[in-house]
Short mmCIF file of C-alpha atoms in Angstrom, two decimals:
data_model
loop_
_atom_site.label_atom_id
_atom_site.label_comp_id
_atom_site.label_asym_id
_atom_site.label_seq_id
_atom_site.Cartn_x
_atom_site.Cartn_y
_atom_site.Cartn_z
CA MET A 1026 -101.26 -53.05 -69.60
CA THR A 1027 -104.54 -51.56 -68.01
CA ALA A 1028 -107.88 -53.47 -67.48
CA ILE A 1029 -110.48 -53.42 -70.10
CA GLU A 1030 -112.61 -50.07 -69.65
CA PRO A 1031 -115.94 -50.45 -67.67
CA ASP A 1032 -117.49 -49.13 -71.27
CA ARG A 1033 -116.57 -52.16 -73.28
CA VAL A 1034 -118.63 -55.02 -73.80
CA VAL A 1035 -118.20 -58.37 -72.11
CA ALA A 1036 -119.31 -61.41 -73.75
CA VAL A 1037 -119.80 -64.65 -72.06
CA VAL A 1038 -120.59 -67.81 -73.92
CA GLY A 1039 -122.46 -70.52 -71.99
CA ALA A 1040 -125.48 -69.71 -69.91
CA GLY A 1041 -124.97 -72.25 -67.17
CA THR A 1042 -124.20 -71.68 -63.53
CA MET A 1043 -120.58 -70.56 -64.40
CA GLY A 1044 -121.60 -68.46 -67.45
CA GLN A 1045 -124.23 -66.89 -65.33
CA GLY A 1046 -122.01 -66.24 -62.16
CA ILE A 1047 -119.13 -64.53 -64.71
CA ALA A 1048 -121.90 -62.34 -66.44
CA GLN A 1049 -122.90 -60.96 -62.97
CA VAL A 1050 -119.86 -60.25 -61.79
CA ALA A 1051 -118.77 -58.46 -65.28
CA LEU A 1052 -122.22 -56.68 -64.91
CA VAL A 1053 -121.44 -55.52 -61.66
CA ALA A 1054 -118.59 -54.01 -62.62
CA GLY A 1055 -119.88 -51.62 -64.64
CA HIS A 1056 -119.72 -53.48 -68.15
CA SER A 1057 -122.68 -54.02 -70.70
CA VAL A 1058 -122.76 -57.64 -70.79
CA ARG A 1059 -124.09 -60.03 -73.83
CA LEU A 1060 -124.77 -63.41 -72.89
CA TYR A 1061 -124.73 -66.29 -75.78
CA ASP A 1062 -125.60 -69.99 -75.74
CA THR A 1063 -126.40 -72.46 -78.32
CA VAL A 1064 -129.42 -73.76 -76.74
CA PRO A 1065 -132.39 -71.77 -78.33
CA GLY A 1066 -133.97 -69.87 -75.30
CA ARG A 1067 -131.51 -70.75 -72.49
CA ALA A 1068 -129.71 -66.86 -72.90
CA GLU A 1069 -133.22 -65.29 -71.93
CA GLN A 1070 -133.75 -67.77 -69.01
CA ALA A 1071 -130.31 -67.00 -67.79
CA THR A 1072 -130.88 -63.13 -68.22
CA THR A 1073 -133.82 -63.83 -65.82
CA SER A 1074 -131.79 -65.79 -63.43
CA ILE A 1075 -129.37 -63.28 -62.92
CA ALA A 1076 -131.89 -60.50 -62.83
CA GLY A 1077 -133.41 -62.30 -59.71
CA ARG A 1078 -130.13 -62.73 -58.29
CA LEU A 1079 -129.32 -58.76 -58.48
CA ASP A 1080 -132.71 -58.40 -56.47
CA ARG A 1081 -131.46 -60.83 -53.97
CA LEU A 1082 -128.20 -58.64 -53.16
CA VAL A 1083 -130.49 -55.60 -53.01
CA GLU A 1084 -132.86 -57.14 -50.53
CA LYS A 1085 -129.54 -57.69 -48.58
CA GLY A 1086 -128.34 -54.27 -48.87
CA ARG A 1087 -125.32 -55.73 -51.08
CA LEU A 1088 -126.18 -53.36 -54.08
CA ASP A 1089 -128.56 -50.09 -54.42
CA ALA A 1090 -131.64 -50.25 -56.23
CA ALA A 1091 -130.01 -47.85 -58.99
CA ALA A 1092 -127.05 -50.08 -59.26
CA ARG A 1093 -129.39 -52.74 -59.78
CA GLU A 1094 -131.45 -50.88 -62.74
CA SER A 1095 -128.72 -50.05 -64.11
CA ALA A 1096 -127.15 -53.27 -64.28
CA SER A 1097 -130.24 -54.99 -65.70
CA ALA A 1098 -130.04 -52.89 -68.50
CA ARG A 1099 -127.12 -53.44 -69.72
CA LEU A 1100 -127.16 -57.15 -69.84
CA HIS A 1101 -128.66 -58.68 -72.97
CA PRO A 1102 -129.18 -62.07 -74.34
CA ALA A 1103 -127.55 -62.76 -77.83
CA ALA A 1104 -129.68 -64.78 -80.52
CA GLU A 1105 -126.69 -65.02 -82.80
CA LEU A 1106 -122.47 -65.42 -82.10
CA ALA A 1107 -122.30 -62.46 -84.40
CA GLU A 1108 -123.94 -60.16 -81.84
CA LEU A 1109 -120.38 -60.43 -79.87
CA ALA A 1110 -118.60 -58.53 -82.56
CA ASP A 1111 -117.98 -55.16 -80.60
CA SER A 1112 -117.02 -56.96 -77.38
CA ALA A 1113 -113.78 -56.29 -75.86
CA LEU A 1114 -113.69 -59.37 -73.95
CA VAL A 1115 -115.24 -63.12 -74.76
CA VAL A 1116 -115.22 -65.39 -71.98
CA GLU A 1117 -116.34 -69.00 -72.63
CA ALA A 1118 -117.94 -71.40 -69.97
CA VAL A 1119 -119.38 -74.42 -72.34
CA LEU A 1120 -119.08 -77.92 -71.86
CA GLU A 1121 -115.58 -79.09 -71.00
CA ARG A 1122 -114.62 -81.06 -74.12
CA LEU A 1123 -111.72 -79.68 -76.22
CA SER A 1124 -113.11 -80.16 -79.92
CA VAL A 1125 -116.64 -77.99 -78.69
CA LYS A 1126 -113.72 -75.27 -77.63
CA ARG A 1127 -111.90 -74.94 -80.03
CA GLU A 1128 -114.89 -75.03 -82.52
CA LEU A 1129 -116.24 -71.92 -80.84
CA PHE A 1130 -113.33 -69.74 -80.97
CA ALA A 1131 -112.56 -70.50 -84.30
CA ALA A 1132 -116.07 -69.21 -85.43
CA LEU A 1133 -115.34 -66.07 -82.86
CA GLU A 1134 -111.78 -65.49 -84.22
CA ASP A 1135 -114.03 -64.40 -87.74
CA ILE A 1136 -116.30 -62.27 -85.69
CA VAL A 1137 -114.87 -60.51 -83.09
CA SER A 1138 -112.15 -57.28 -83.78
CA ASP A 1139 -108.02 -58.09 -83.47
CA ASP A 1140 -107.73 -56.16 -80.07
CA CYS A 1141 -110.59 -58.61 -78.46
CA LEU A 1142 -109.01 -60.54 -75.36
CA LEU A 1143 -110.43 -64.18 -75.63
CA ALA A 1144 -110.51 -66.29 -72.89
CA THR A 1145 -111.63 -69.54 -71.53
CA ASN A 1146 -112.98 -70.79 -68.06
CA THR A 1147 -111.86 -74.21 -68.72
CA SER A 1148 -110.91 -76.03 -65.32
CA SER A 1149 -109.15 -79.32 -66.35
CA LEU A 1150 -108.12 -79.04 -70.17
CA SER A 1151 -104.99 -77.30 -71.65
CA VAL A 1152 -105.51 -73.50 -72.36
CA THR A 1153 -102.91 -74.28 -75.00
CA ALA A 1154 -104.61 -76.63 -76.56
CA VAL A 1155 -107.77 -74.82 -76.64
CA GLY A 1156 -106.51 -71.92 -78.46
CA GLY A 1157 -104.15 -74.13 -80.47
CA GLY A 1158 -106.28 -73.44 -83.81
CA LEU A 1159 -106.22 -69.66 -83.52
CA ARG A 1160 -104.92 -67.40 -86.40
CA HIS A 1161 -103.45 -64.95 -83.25
CA PRO A 1162 -103.05 -67.52 -80.05
CA GLY A 1163 -101.09 -64.70 -78.35
CA ARG A 1164 -104.53 -62.78 -77.30
CA PHE A 1165 -105.98 -66.41 -75.81
CA VAL A 1166 -105.89 -66.59 -72.23
CA GLY A 1167 -107.40 -69.05 -69.14
CA LEU A 1168 -109.46 -66.99 -66.81
CA HIS A 1169 -110.54 -69.66 -64.42
CA PHE A 1170 -113.05 -68.80 -61.88
CA PHE A 1171 -114.38 -70.77 -59.17
CA ASN A 1172 -117.71 -71.72 -58.41
CA PRO A 1173 -119.96 -69.53 -57.30
CA ALA A 1174 -118.10 -66.87 -59.33
CA PRO A 1175 -120.01 -63.78 -57.58
CA LEU A 1176 -118.90 -64.93 -54.31
CA LEU A 1177 -115.55 -66.90 -54.60
CA PRO A 1178 -112.50 -64.22 -55.11
CA LEU A 1179 -109.88 -66.26 -56.54
CA VAL A 1180 -109.49 -66.12 -60.47
CA GLU A 1181 -106.38 -68.34 -62.10
CA VAL A 1182 -104.92 -66.38 -64.97
CA VAL A 1183 -103.63 -68.83 -67.13
CA SER A 1184 -101.17 -68.08 -70.01
CA GLY A 1185 -100.81 -70.95 -72.38
CA PHE A 1186 -97.73 -71.60 -74.52
CA ALA A 1187 -98.69 -68.92 -77.09
CA THR A 1188 -99.84 -66.07 -74.67
CA ASP A 1189 -98.39 -62.94 -75.48
CA ALA A 1190 -97.47 -61.16 -71.81
CA THR A 1191 -99.86 -58.01 -72.73
CA ALA A 1192 -102.79 -60.84 -73.01
CA ALA A 1193 -102.22 -61.88 -69.93
CA ASP A 1194 -101.29 -58.61 -68.18
CA ARG A 1195 -104.76 -57.17 -69.49
CA ALA A 1196 -106.80 -60.51 -68.01
CA TYR A 1197 -105.03 -60.23 -64.73
CA GLU A 1198 -105.90 -56.66 -64.72
CA THR A 1199 -109.18 -57.12 -65.46
CA ALA A 1200 -110.18 -59.34 -62.99
CA ARG A 1201 -108.54 -57.37 -60.10
CA ALA A 1202 -110.70 -54.54 -61.80
CA TRP A 1203 -113.60 -56.81 -60.90
CA GLY A 1204 -112.67 -56.91 -57.54
CA LYS A 1205 -111.59 -60.49 -57.74
CA THR A 1206 -107.91 -61.66 -56.30
CA PRO A 1207 -106.26 -63.08 -59.68
CA VAL A 1208 -102.90 -65.41 -59.47
CA ARG A 1209 -100.91 -65.82 -62.54
CA CYS A 1210 -100.13 -69.50 -63.22
CA ALA A 1211 -98.60 -71.41 -66.49
CA ASP A 1212 -100.52 -74.14 -68.25
CA THR A 1213 -99.97 -76.86 -66.25
CA PRO A 1214 -102.61 -79.81 -65.56
CA GLY A 1215 -104.72 -78.40 -62.83
CA PHE A 1216 -103.23 -75.33 -62.89
CA ILE A 1217 -102.26 -74.25 -59.42
CA VAL A 1218 -105.44 -75.28 -56.96
CA ASN A 1219 -106.80 -78.66 -58.94
CA ARG A 1220 -103.00 -79.43 -59.34
CA ILE A 1221 -101.64 -79.04 -55.52
CA ALA A 1222 -105.00 -79.94 -53.88
CA ARG A 1223 -105.17 -83.33 -55.24
CA PRO A 1224 -103.60 -84.98 -52.13
CA PHE A 1225 -106.26 -83.57 -49.81
CA TYR A 1226 -108.94 -85.85 -51.21
CA ALA A 1227 -106.05 -88.67 -52.15
CA GLU A 1228 -104.75 -89.00 -48.70
CA ALA A 1229 -108.04 -89.50 -47.11
CA LEU A 1230 -109.31 -91.73 -49.82
CA ARG A 1231 -106.17 -93.74 -48.93
CA VAL A 1232 -106.36 -93.59 -45.24
CA TYR A 1233 -110.10 -95.14 -45.70
CA GLU A 1234 -109.07 -97.71 -47.87
CA GLU A 1235 -107.00 -99.31 -45.69
CA ARG A 1236 -109.60 -99.27 -43.19
CA ALA A 1237 -107.77 -97.17 -40.70
CA ALA A 1238 -110.83 -94.97 -40.20
CA ASP A 1239 -114.36 -94.16 -41.36
CA PRO A 1240 -115.15 -91.02 -43.41
CA ALA A 1241 -116.88 -89.06 -41.05
CA THR A 1242 -114.00 -89.61 -38.18
CA ILE A 1243 -111.12 -88.76 -41.02
CA ASP A 1244 -113.36 -85.57 -41.99
CA ALA A 1245 -113.66 -84.71 -38.16
CA VAL A 1246 -109.88 -85.04 -37.56
CA LEU A 1247 -108.71 -82.70 -40.58
CA ARG A 1248 -111.28 -80.27 -39.68
CA GLU A 1249 -111.24 -80.30 -35.93
CA CYS A 1250 -107.28 -80.84 -35.78
CA GLY A 1251 -106.17 -79.87 -39.13
CA GLY A 1252 -107.92 -76.50 -39.25
CA PHE A 1253 -109.39 -77.40 -42.71
CA ARG A 1254 -113.00 -75.83 -43.38
CA MET A 1255 -114.64 -79.12 -44.43
CA GLY A 1256 -113.51 -82.63 -44.66
CA PRO A 1257 -112.51 -84.54 -48.39
CA PHE A 1258 -115.53 -86.75 -47.97
CA GLU A 1259 -118.25 -83.78 -47.41
CA LEU A 1260 -116.32 -81.63 -49.71
CA THR A 1261 -116.43 -84.13 -52.59
CA ASP A 1262 -120.21 -84.91 -51.68
CA LEU A 1263 -120.73 -81.23 -52.02
CA ILE A 1264 -118.55 -80.92 -55.38
CA GLY A 1265 -120.12 -84.13 -56.92
CA GLN A 1266 -118.05 -87.60 -56.76
CA ASP A 1267 -118.21 -87.59 -60.33
CA VAL A 1268 -116.91 -83.95 -60.82
CA ASN A 1269 -114.22 -84.59 -58.51
CA GLU A 1270 -113.34 -87.92 -59.57
CA ALA A 1271 -112.99 -86.41 -63.30
CA VAL A 1272 -110.59 -83.51 -62.27
CA THR A 1273 -108.64 -86.06 -60.31
CA ARG A 1274 -108.23 -88.71 -63.54
CA SER A 1275 -107.71 -85.31 -65.98
CA VAL A 1276 -105.07 -84.40 -64.00
CA TRP A 1277 -103.40 -87.91 -63.41
CA GLU A 1278 -103.77 -88.69 -67.60
CA SER A 1279 -102.23 -85.24 -68.17
CA PHE A 1280 -99.11 -86.27 -66.43
CA PHE A 1281 -99.05 -89.51 -67.84
CA GLN A 1282 -100.57 -91.56 -65.24
CA ASP A 1283 -97.64 -90.08 -62.68
CA VAL A 1284 -98.33 -92.48 -59.37
CA LYS A 1285 -98.56 -88.98 -57.35
CA PHE A 1286 -102.07 -88.35 -59.29
CA THR A 1287 -103.41 -91.82 -58.95
CA PRO A 1288 -107.16 -91.68 -58.81
CA SER A 1289 -109.01 -93.92 -55.76
CA LEU A 1290 -110.74 -97.31 -56.75
CA ALA A 1291 -112.94 -96.35 -53.77
CA GLN A 1292 -114.36 -93.24 -55.27
CA ARG A 1293 -114.31 -94.77 -58.72
CA ARG A 1294 -116.72 -97.64 -57.29
CA LEU A 1295 -118.95 -94.54 -55.81
CA VAL A 1296 -119.20 -92.97 -58.86
CA GLU A 1297 -120.20 -95.92 -60.71
CA SER A 1298 -122.95 -96.77 -58.37
CA GLY A 1299 -124.67 -93.73 -58.75
CA ARG A 1300 -123.85 -92.12 -55.19
CA LEU A 1301 -122.88 -88.65 -56.55
CA GLY A 1302 -123.20 -86.82 -52.86
CA ARG A 1303 -125.61 -84.30 -52.54
CA LYS A 1304 -127.23 -84.04 -55.82
CA SER A 1305 -127.93 -87.75 -55.74
CA GLY A 1306 -128.91 -87.97 -51.93
CA GLN A 1307 -126.23 -90.06 -51.39
CA GLY A 1308 -122.36 -90.09 -51.55
CA TRP A 1309 -120.30 -90.90 -48.67
CA PHE A 1310 -122.88 -89.57 -46.57
CA PRO A 1311 -126.94 -89.45 -46.89
CA TYR A 1312 -128.80 -86.34 -47.54
CA GLY A 1313 -132.19 -85.26 -48.05
CA GLU A 1314 -135.31 -84.65 -45.97
CA ASN A 1315 -136.00 -88.63 -45.05
CA ALA A 1316 -132.01 -89.38 -45.39
CA ALA A 1317 -130.77 -91.70 -42.43
CA PRO A 1318 -128.56 -90.29 -39.86
CA ARG A 1319 -125.29 -89.03 -40.93
CA PRO A 1320 -122.76 -91.44 -39.34
CA ARG A 1321 -120.56 -89.81 -36.42
CA ALA A 1322 -116.77 -89.37 -36.15
CA HIS A 1323 -115.47 -92.10 -33.58
CA THR A 1324 -114.71 -90.52 -30.45
CA ALA A 1325 -113.18 -92.20 -27.46
CA GLY A 1326 -115.30 -92.16 -23.98
CA PRO A 1327 -114.02 -90.19 -20.76
CA ALA A 1328 -110.89 -91.67 -19.51
CA PRO A 1329 -108.91 -90.85 -16.76
CA ALA A 1330 -106.08 -88.51 -17.04
CA PRO A 1331 -102.28 -89.02 -15.94
CA SER A 1332 -101.26 -86.91 -13.01
CA SER A 1333 -98.16 -86.47 -14.45
CA ILE A 1334 -95.88 -87.57 -17.85
CA THR A 1335 -92.60 -87.44 -19.04
CA VAL A 1336 -91.57 -85.06 -21.92
CA GLN A 1337 -88.16 -86.19 -23.46
CA GLY A 1338 -86.38 -83.64 -26.03
CA GLU A 1339 -87.86 -81.14 -28.04
CA LEU A 1340 -91.28 -81.91 -29.72
CA TYR A 1341 -90.90 -79.30 -32.41
CA ALA A 1342 -94.10 -78.65 -34.41
CA ALA A 1343 -95.96 -80.07 -30.90
CA SER A 1344 -93.95 -77.73 -28.54
CA ALA A 1345 -96.95 -76.04 -27.13
CA LEU A 1346 -98.28 -79.58 -25.71
CA PRO A 1347 -96.01 -79.33 -22.43
CA GLY A 1348 -97.39 -76.11 -21.67
CA LEU A 1349 -101.11 -77.02 -22.36
CA PHE A 1350 -100.76 -80.18 -20.13
CA GLU A 1351 -99.50 -77.87 -17.43
CA GLU A 1352 -102.22 -75.49 -17.48
CA ALA A 1353 -104.26 -78.50 -17.19
CA GLY A 1354 -102.94 -79.20 -14.12
CA ILE A 1355 -100.75 -82.40 -14.96
CA GLU A 1356 -96.89 -82.58 -13.68
CA VAL A 1357 -94.62 -82.26 -16.46
CA VAL A 1358 -91.19 -83.63 -15.71
CA ARG A 1359 -88.99 -82.52 -18.59
CA GLU A 1360 -85.82 -84.37 -18.98
CA ASP A 1361 -83.28 -84.21 -22.42
CA ASP A 1362 -81.92 -87.78 -22.72
CA ALA A 1363 -83.33 -87.60 -26.51
CA VAL A 1364 -81.15 -87.86 -29.21
CA PRO A 1365 -80.02 -84.70 -30.31
CA ASP A 1366 -82.05 -83.19 -33.40
CA TYR A 1367 -84.26 -86.16 -32.97
CA PRO A 1368 -87.86 -85.67 -32.10
CA GLY A 1369 -88.58 -85.95 -28.62
CA TRP A 1370 -91.49 -87.62 -26.90
CA ILE A 1371 -94.10 -88.04 -24.29
CA GLU A 1372 -93.88 -90.85 -21.75
CA LEU A 1373 -96.38 -91.74 -19.73
CA SER A 1374 -95.88 -93.86 -16.66
CA ASN A 1375 -95.75 -97.51 -17.64
CA GLY A 1376 -93.11 -96.23 -20.23
CA THR A 1377 -95.18 -96.20 -23.36
CA ARG A 1378 -93.92 -93.24 -25.59
CA LEU A 1379 -96.21 -91.06 -27.48
CA PHE A 1380 -94.51 -89.73 -30.63
CA LEU A 1381 -96.00 -87.06 -33.25
CA ALA A 1382 -96.84 -88.77 -36.56
CA ASP A 1383 -93.99 -88.95 -38.79
CA GLY A 1384 -94.45 -90.99 -41.59
CA THR A 1385 -93.89 -94.33 -39.98
CA ALA A 1386 -96.44 -96.96 -38.36
CA ALA A 1387 -96.18 -97.02 -34.50
CA ASP A 1388 -95.33 -100.59 -34.54
CA ASP A 1389 -92.02 -99.78 -36.44
CA ALA A 1390 -90.51 -98.48 -33.22
CA GLY A 1391 -90.21 -102.13 -31.71
CA MET A 1392 -91.57 -100.70 -28.41
CA PRO A 1393 -94.86 -99.42 -26.90
CA VAL A 1394 -95.78 -96.02 -28.97
CA ILE A 1395 -98.25 -94.10 -29.70
CA HIS A 1396 -98.48 -91.65 -32.30
CA PHE A 1397 -100.52 -88.44 -32.21
CA ASP A 1398 -101.39 -86.30 -35.30
CA LEU A 1399 -100.45 -83.05 -36.18
CA ALA A 1400 -102.46 -80.00 -35.62
CA LEU A 1401 -102.86 -76.82 -36.86
CA ASP A 1402 -102.74 -75.29 -33.59
CA TYR A 1403 -102.53 -77.30 -30.52
CA ARG A 1404 -104.24 -75.07 -28.14
CA GLU A 1405 -107.15 -74.17 -30.57
CA ALA A 1406 -107.90 -78.03 -31.90
CA THR A 1407 -110.63 -79.63 -30.88
CA ARG A 1408 -110.05 -83.33 -31.88
CA ILE A 1409 -106.98 -85.10 -31.57
CA ALA A 1410 -106.05 -88.54 -33.27
CA LEU A 1411 -104.17 -91.10 -31.94
CA ALA A 1412 -102.84 -94.65 -33.56
CA PRO A 1413 -101.24 -97.11 -30.76
CA ALA A 1414 -99.33 -99.79 -31.91
CA ALA A 1415 -100.51 -103.41 -31.67
CA ARG A 1416 -97.93 -104.08 -28.60
CA VAL A 1417 -99.50 -100.89 -26.44
CA GLU A 1418 -101.56 -101.88 -23.61
CA PRO A 1419 -105.01 -101.27 -23.62
CA LYS A 1420 -104.52 -99.08 -20.26
CA ALA A 1421 -101.85 -97.18 -21.76
CA VAL A 1422 -104.02 -96.24 -24.74
CA GLU A 1423 -107.09 -94.97 -21.84
CA GLU A 1424 -104.54 -92.94 -20.24
CA ALA A 1425 -103.06 -91.35 -23.62
CA VAL A 1426 -106.86 -90.53 -24.34
CA GLY A 1427 -107.31 -89.18 -20.87
CA LEU A 1428 -104.12 -87.09 -21.44
CA PHE A 1429 -105.62 -85.09 -24.27
CA GLN A 1430 -109.19 -85.17 -22.87
CA ALA A 1431 -107.85 -83.30 -19.88
CA LEU A 1432 -107.14 -80.25 -22.56
CA GLY A 1433 -111.19 -80.28 -23.58
CA LYS A 1434 -110.50 -82.37 -26.49
CA ASP A 1435 -112.17 -85.08 -28.74
CA VAL A 1436 -110.16 -88.05 -29.06
CA SER A 1437 -110.32 -90.33 -31.75
CA VAL A 1438 -108.46 -93.96 -31.81
CA ILE A 1439 -107.71 -95.03 -35.33
CA ALA A 1440 -105.64 -98.23 -36.68
CA ASP A 1441 -101.81 -97.99 -36.73
CA ILE A 1442 -100.90 -95.88 -40.26
CA PRO A 1443 -98.25 -94.39 -41.30
CA GLY A 1444 -98.33 -90.58 -41.02
CA MET A 1445 -102.05 -91.06 -39.73
CA ILE A 1446 -104.37 -88.69 -41.58
CA VAL A 1447 -103.13 -84.75 -40.91
CA ALA A 1448 -99.30 -85.25 -41.15
CA ARG A 1449 -99.58 -87.12 -44.29
CA THR A 1450 -101.92 -84.78 -45.88
CA VAL A 1451 -99.90 -81.78 -44.92
CA ALA A 1452 -96.61 -83.15 -46.04
CA MET A 1453 -97.86 -83.92 -49.53
CA LEU A 1454 -99.76 -80.73 -49.87
CA ALA A 1455 -96.44 -78.60 -48.80
CA ASP A 1456 -94.30 -80.96 -51.39
CA PHE A 1457 -96.84 -80.62 -54.25
CA ALA A 1458 -96.75 -76.95 -53.53
CA LEU A 1459 -92.54 -76.55 -53.46
CA ASP A 1460 -92.64 -78.82 -56.51
CA ALA A 1461 -95.00 -76.46 -58.30
CA ALA A 1462 -93.05 -73.47 -57.29
CA ALA A 1463 -89.56 -74.86 -58.36
CA ARG A 1464 -91.06 -75.66 -61.97
CA GLU A 1465 -92.50 -72.15 -62.27
CA VAL A 1466 -96.18 -73.20 -62.34
CA ALA A 1467 -96.56 -70.18 -60.42
CA ALA A 1468 -94.81 -67.79 -57.76
CA PRO A 1469 -95.12 -68.70 -54.01
CA ASP A 1470 -97.22 -65.86 -52.81
CA ASP A 1471 -99.65 -66.87 -55.50
CA ILE A 1472 -99.69 -70.38 -54.72
CA ASP A 1473 -100.32 -69.58 -51.34
CA THR A 1474 -103.10 -67.61 -51.99
CA ALA A 1475 -104.45 -69.63 -54.57
CA MET A 1476 -104.98 -72.64 -51.69
CA ARG A 1477 -106.06 -70.13 -49.21
CA LEU A 1478 -108.81 -68.51 -51.54
CA GLY A 1479 -109.82 -71.50 -53.72
CA VAL A 1480 -110.33 -74.09 -51.17
CA ASN A 1481 -110.04 -72.33 -47.96
CA TYR A 1482 -107.02 -73.97 -46.70
CA PRO A 1483 -106.38 -72.47 -42.82
CA ARG A 1484 -102.89 -71.70 -44.41
CA GLY A 1485 -101.04 -71.85 -47.67
CA PRO A 1486 -99.10 -75.08 -48.21
CA LEU A 1487 -95.71 -73.44 -48.35
CA ASP A 1488 -96.41 -71.24 -45.11
CA TRP A 1489 -96.75 -74.82 -43.59
CA VAL A 1490 -93.07 -75.65 -44.82
CA LEU A 1491 -91.94 -72.48 -43.03
CA GLU A 1492 -93.76 -73.40 -39.72
CA LEU A 1493 -92.80 -77.13 -40.00
CA GLY A 1494 -89.24 -76.93 -41.44
CA VAL A 1495 -88.04 -78.50 -45.04
CA ARG A 1496 -86.61 -81.30 -42.85
CA TRP A 1497 -89.67 -82.15 -41.21
CA VAL A 1498 -91.43 -82.70 -44.65
CA LEU A 1499 -88.95 -84.80 -46.16
CA ALA A 1500 -88.18 -87.02 -42.99
CA THR A 1501 -92.01 -87.46 -43.24
CA LEU A 1502 -92.43 -88.13 -46.76
CA GLN A 1503 -88.85 -90.60 -46.95
CA SER A 1504 -90.76 -92.30 -44.01
CA LEU A 1505 -94.02 -92.89 -46.05
CA HIS A 1506 -91.94 -93.69 -49.13
CA ASP A 1507 -90.00 -96.57 -47.24
CA GLU A 1508 -93.34 -97.45 -46.13
CA TYR A 1509 -94.99 -97.35 -49.40
CA PRO A 1510 -92.08 -97.89 -51.98
CA THR A 1511 -94.20 -97.21 -54.93
CA GLY A 1512 -93.20 -93.56 -55.71
CA ARG A 1513 -96.18 -91.94 -54.77
CA TYR A 1514 -94.59 -90.43 -51.83
CA ALA A 1515 -91.16 -90.05 -53.17
CA PRO A 1516 -89.80 -86.77 -52.26
CA SER A 1517 -89.45 -84.31 -54.89
CA GLN A 1518 -85.97 -83.01 -55.85
CA GLU A 1519 -87.15 -79.13 -54.91
CA LEU A 1520 -87.60 -80.47 -51.21
CA ARG A 1521 -84.27 -82.37 -51.24
CA ARG A 1522 -82.60 -79.38 -52.52
CA LEU A 1523 -84.14 -77.20 -50.26
CA VAL A 1524 -82.89 -79.50 -47.12
CA ALA A 1525 -79.63 -79.80 -48.77
CA ALA A 1526 -78.93 -76.30 -48.77
CA ARG A 1527 -79.69 -76.13 -44.92
CA GLU A 1528 -77.39 -78.53 -44.26
CA ASP A 1529 -74.61 -76.74 -46.23
CA ASP A 1530 -75.45 -73.71 -44.45
CA ALA A 1531 -75.23 -75.37 -40.75
CA SER A 1532 -71.92 -76.93 -41.69
#
């Protein structure tokens, strides 16, 4: 199935920010575009706004003047829905309310031709439900663009229960012809990105609610150690706390209040207080010209590094650390007294052991233990988080801080919390992705592509599984499940199956 031809008309219903963005994408791709909105005058205002954005593209050298003139000539505001009759594709970007969308498409079905593709840009509603009242639901599909649509490449092409394969293929090829990166997705709550991304926000909120670290520190650790472009607190301030919380609540309710998707009370209180983020001037952080200084991440003061350490056994995901310590001039004595297949550790001179975060609390070890967090790349990371057990002497904590400062890294000491920050987040993201792939929500490659392009993750969660190993993911989640026996961290059946298969192969 080929893309919709550039000489065919594309219509967009809804002249808000998203509708304008989708219209601009179709225009630049060569289509004539009709823009309709139920509010009188809004479509005309939107066409003026789009023309202004095209002018800015010319100023930046991203569009030539002739292409700008041609695009502007092809953009037409529609005063009546009937003016969309000759459209080959209609994309709606109206209010996220099921009754409103269903009423719109029922009206469109009486206007457009039988070969017109109908698409919803919904981010939170069921595509099946939106198209459920149509006489011909086979031509109905989800085309979920990400905001701002002209800039972000990802488009989730969502097949409802009744969507014909030919309609989904045509939508996919059209998005690709428009210069986007489409991914195919089944009609599941949250689709790919909003389903799998929930732990990125939820685990940070959980760490905050347990008072293990403050928002600025949690953000810094996920950025500077985990490699994420933005921390969850600053990102939800940008998205809007009300918007992010509404998506979380929608996914949770759509999954019949599955504990894995439980919303955060702390975020609910933030929304109730009107602290919605950048748009209100205050969220987790202050914004605006006269805003108070933004809180800084907790960073330990300078501490002396040990002259030597002992590394026992394999450090697995942290295997780069011994070499980095040696490069920093610290003597590394390597021993192999650790239990086979059991994670190794770094030992300080007084016997305190440093373990990679594994889903347990440091205090569970019954000995002086300090956990250090998972890093995307220990060489490139600029910050490391440490979580000492209560029995660890202050001097040993200072020595551990100095050890990582010797690598040129900032160090944040947080409270002893199972799984710390990055490790628990990545383990949950990985398991959510494995579960989605097993349920055929999307193909594995599409899942990783969606998470990299849709929310700018430094690595697809399934790529992380390959890097860390399914045994690490399972062990981390099982330990978290033991610490919090609510079901929130219960490993998926797919994760258990993969680990069992590898054990069978090894036997």
